[in-house]
mmCIF file of C-alpha atoms in Angstrom:
data_model
loop_
_atom_site.group_PDB
_atom_site.id
_atom_site.type_symbol
_atom_site.label_atom_id
_atom_site.label_comp_id
_atom_site.label_asym_id
_atom_site.label_seq_id
_atom_site.Cartn_x
_atom_site.Cartn_y
_atom_site.Cartn_z
ATOM 1 C CA SER A 1 -14.454 -267.950 -39.281
ATOM 2 C CA MET A 2 -17.868 -268.090 -37.481
ATOM 3 C CA ARG A 3 -20.834 -270.093 -39.083
ATOM 4 C CA ARG A 4 -23.707 -267.985 -40.412
ATOM 5 C CA GLY A 5 -25.875 -268.825 -37.492
ATOM 6 C CA GLU A 6 -23.236 -267.536 -35.168
ATOM 7 C CA ARG A 7 -23.122 -264.309 -36.909
ATOM 8 C CA CYS A 8 -26.852 -263.618 -36.900
ATOM 9 C CA ILE A 9 -28.962 -261.310 -34.849
ATOM 10 C CA ALA A 10 -32.696 -261.850 -34.605
ATOM 11 C CA VAL A 11 -34.898 -258.871 -34.013
ATOM 12 C CA ARG A 12 -38.639 -257.987 -34.362
ATOM 13 C CA VAL A 13 -39.340 -255.120 -36.551
ATOM 14 C CA ALA A 14 -42.841 -253.738 -36.590
ATOM 15 C CA PRO A 15 -44.386 -250.738 -38.779
ATOM 16 C CA GLY A 16 -43.717 -247.640 -37.117
ATOM 17 C CA ARG A 17 -41.364 -249.203 -34.521
ATOM 18 C CA PRO A 18 -37.700 -248.889 -35.970
ATOM 19 C CA GLN A 19 -35.328 -251.271 -34.364
ATOM 20 C CA ARG A 20 -31.719 -249.872 -33.753
ATOM 21 C CA ILE A 21 -28.791 -252.372 -34.119
ATOM 22 C CA GLY A 22 -25.732 -252.055 -31.844
ATOM 23 C CA PRO A 23 -23.984 -253.250 -28.741
ATOM 24 C CA ASN A 24 -26.235 -250.870 -26.683
ATOM 25 C CA TYR A 25 -29.325 -252.635 -27.957
ATOM 26 C CA GLN A 26 -28.380 -256.248 -28.365
ATOM 27 C CA PRO A 27 -25.478 -256.587 -25.823
ATOM 28 C CA GLU A 28 -25.329 -260.339 -25.674
ATOM 29 C CA ALA A 29 -25.200 -260.813 -29.408
ATOM 30 C CA PHE A 30 -22.443 -258.133 -29.860
ATOM 31 C CA GLU A 31 -20.476 -259.656 -26.984
ATOM 32 C CA ARG A 32 -20.697 -263.103 -28.859
ATOM 33 C CA LEU A 33 -19.628 -261.461 -32.073
ATOM 34 C CA PHE A 34 -16.762 -259.162 -30.969
ATOM 35 C CA GLY A 35 -15.993 -260.056 -27.286
ATOM 36 C CA GLU A 36 -13.881 -257.066 -25.908
ATOM 37 C CA ASN A 37 -12.009 -256.769 -29.231
ATOM 38 C CA THR A 38 -14.163 -254.211 -30.954
ATOM 39 C CA SER A 39 -11.827 -252.411 -33.440
ATOM 40 C CA GLU A 40 -11.110 -248.649 -33.415
ATOM 41 C CA PRO A 41 -13.129 -247.996 -36.746
ATOM 42 C CA LEU A 42 -16.143 -249.847 -35.284
ATOM 43 C CA GLU A 43 -15.819 -247.963 -32.091
ATOM 44 C CA ALA A 44 -15.945 -244.754 -34.116
ATOM 45 C CA MET A 45 -19.102 -245.738 -35.804
ATOM 46 C CA LEU A 46 -20.631 -246.082 -32.311
ATOM 47 C CA LYS A 47 -20.466 -242.325 -31.727
ATOM 48 C CA HIS A 48 -23.959 -242.406 -33.290
ATOM 49 C CA GLY A 49 -24.990 -244.913 -30.494
ATOM 50 C CA TYR A 50 -25.667 -247.746 -32.971
ATOM 51 C CA PHE A 51 -24.505 -249.222 -36.243
ATOM 52 C CA PHE A 52 -27.781 -249.094 -38.182
ATOM 53 C CA GLN A 53 -31.577 -249.159 -37.838
ATOM 54 C CA LEU A 54 -34.064 -251.549 -39.431
ATOM 55 C CA GLU A 55 -37.328 -250.184 -40.319
ATOM 56 C CA TRP A 56 -40.533 -251.832 -41.675
ATOM 57 C CA GLU A 57 -42.852 -249.857 -44.019
ATOM 58 C CA PRO A 58 -44.907 -252.591 -45.743
ATOM 59 C CA PRO A 59 -44.149 -254.054 -48.039
ATOM 60 C CA CYS A 60 -40.433 -253.154 -47.682
ATOM 61 C CA LEU A 61 -37.742 -253.503 -44.810
ATOM 62 C CA PHE A 62 -35.346 -250.727 -44.844
ATOM 63 C CA LEU A 63 -31.871 -250.313 -43.495
ATOM 64 C CA ARG A 64 -31.137 -246.873 -42.392
ATOM 65 C CA LYS A 65 -27.697 -245.622 -41.510
ATOM 66 C CA PRO A 66 -27.219 -243.042 -38.589
ATOM 67 C CA ALA A 67 -24.801 -240.940 -40.673
ATOM 68 C CA SER A 68 -23.052 -241.126 -44.188
ATOM 69 C CA ASP A 69 -19.708 -242.127 -42.541
ATOM 70 C CA CYS A 70 -21.105 -245.380 -41.366
ATOM 71 C CA ALA A 71 -19.338 -248.083 -43.492
ATOM 72 C CA LEU A 72 -21.891 -250.861 -44.147
ATOM 73 C CA MET A 73 -22.152 -253.576 -46.835
ATOM 74 C CA VAL A 74 -25.235 -255.588 -47.789
ATOM 75 C CA GLY A 75 -24.649 -258.701 -49.689
ATOM 76 C CA GLY A 76 -21.080 -257.766 -50.266
ATOM 77 C CA SER A 77 -21.785 -254.291 -51.784
ATOM 78 C CA TRP A 78 -21.188 -250.978 -50.075
ATOM 79 C CA VAL A 79 -24.234 -249.045 -48.981
ATOM 80 C CA ARG A 80 -23.739 -245.464 -50.046
ATOM 81 C CA GLN A 81 -27.061 -244.034 -49.565
ATOM 82 C CA PRO A 82 -28.631 -243.261 -46.292
ATOM 83 C CA THR A 83 -31.590 -245.673 -46.820
ATOM 84 C CA TYR A 84 -31.437 -249.100 -48.417
ATOM 85 C CA VAL A 85 -34.227 -251.431 -49.200
ATOM 86 C CA LEU A 86 -33.258 -255.114 -47.966
ATOM 87 C CA LEU A 87 -34.185 -258.056 -49.942
ATOM 88 C CA ASN A 88 -35.081 -261.612 -48.342
ATOM 89 C CA SER A 89 -31.987 -263.102 -46.564
ATOM 90 C CA SER A 90 -29.886 -259.882 -47.043
ATOM 91 C CA GLU A 91 -26.548 -260.095 -45.034
ATOM 92 C CA ILE A 92 -25.326 -256.845 -43.471
ATOM 93 C CA SER A 93 -21.680 -256.436 -42.709
ATOM 94 C CA LEU A 94 -19.896 -253.785 -40.616
ATOM 95 C CA SER A 95 -16.555 -252.325 -41.676
ATOM 96 C CA GLY A 96 -14.489 -249.492 -40.176
ATOM 97 C CA SER A 97 -14.042 -247.725 -43.502
ATOM 98 C CA GLN A 98 -15.393 -248.103 -47.172
ATOM 99 C CA GLY A 99 -11.701 -249.017 -48.221
ATOM 100 C CA GLY A 100 -10.720 -251.093 -45.627
ATOM 101 C CA GLU A 101 -11.101 -254.735 -44.618
ATOM 102 C CA MET A 102 -14.160 -256.046 -43.082
ATOM 103 C CA ASP A 103 -14.068 -256.108 -39.252
ATOM 104 C CA ARG A 104 -16.879 -258.655 -38.856
#
């Protein structure tokens, strides 16, 4: 199991400048997390080009899913809506499907 610091990705998010999160945008981080072993379900999520987007609209930081079929968890709970307000120190997890095991 990876330590929390090894699972983190740091990005700068400014108002009006959403930040997409995925291997095309943070290649070194995702290489460290997955290597060449990205699962089929996660590969399917990449059909949108990214896993999710972070957007800062003061005073809130939002997670935006590219599509409803993107299976994401925040703090261990499934994100079912397309936009989700993140609280301080939120942990976002990727999964291939909402009924399946966590991929990473």
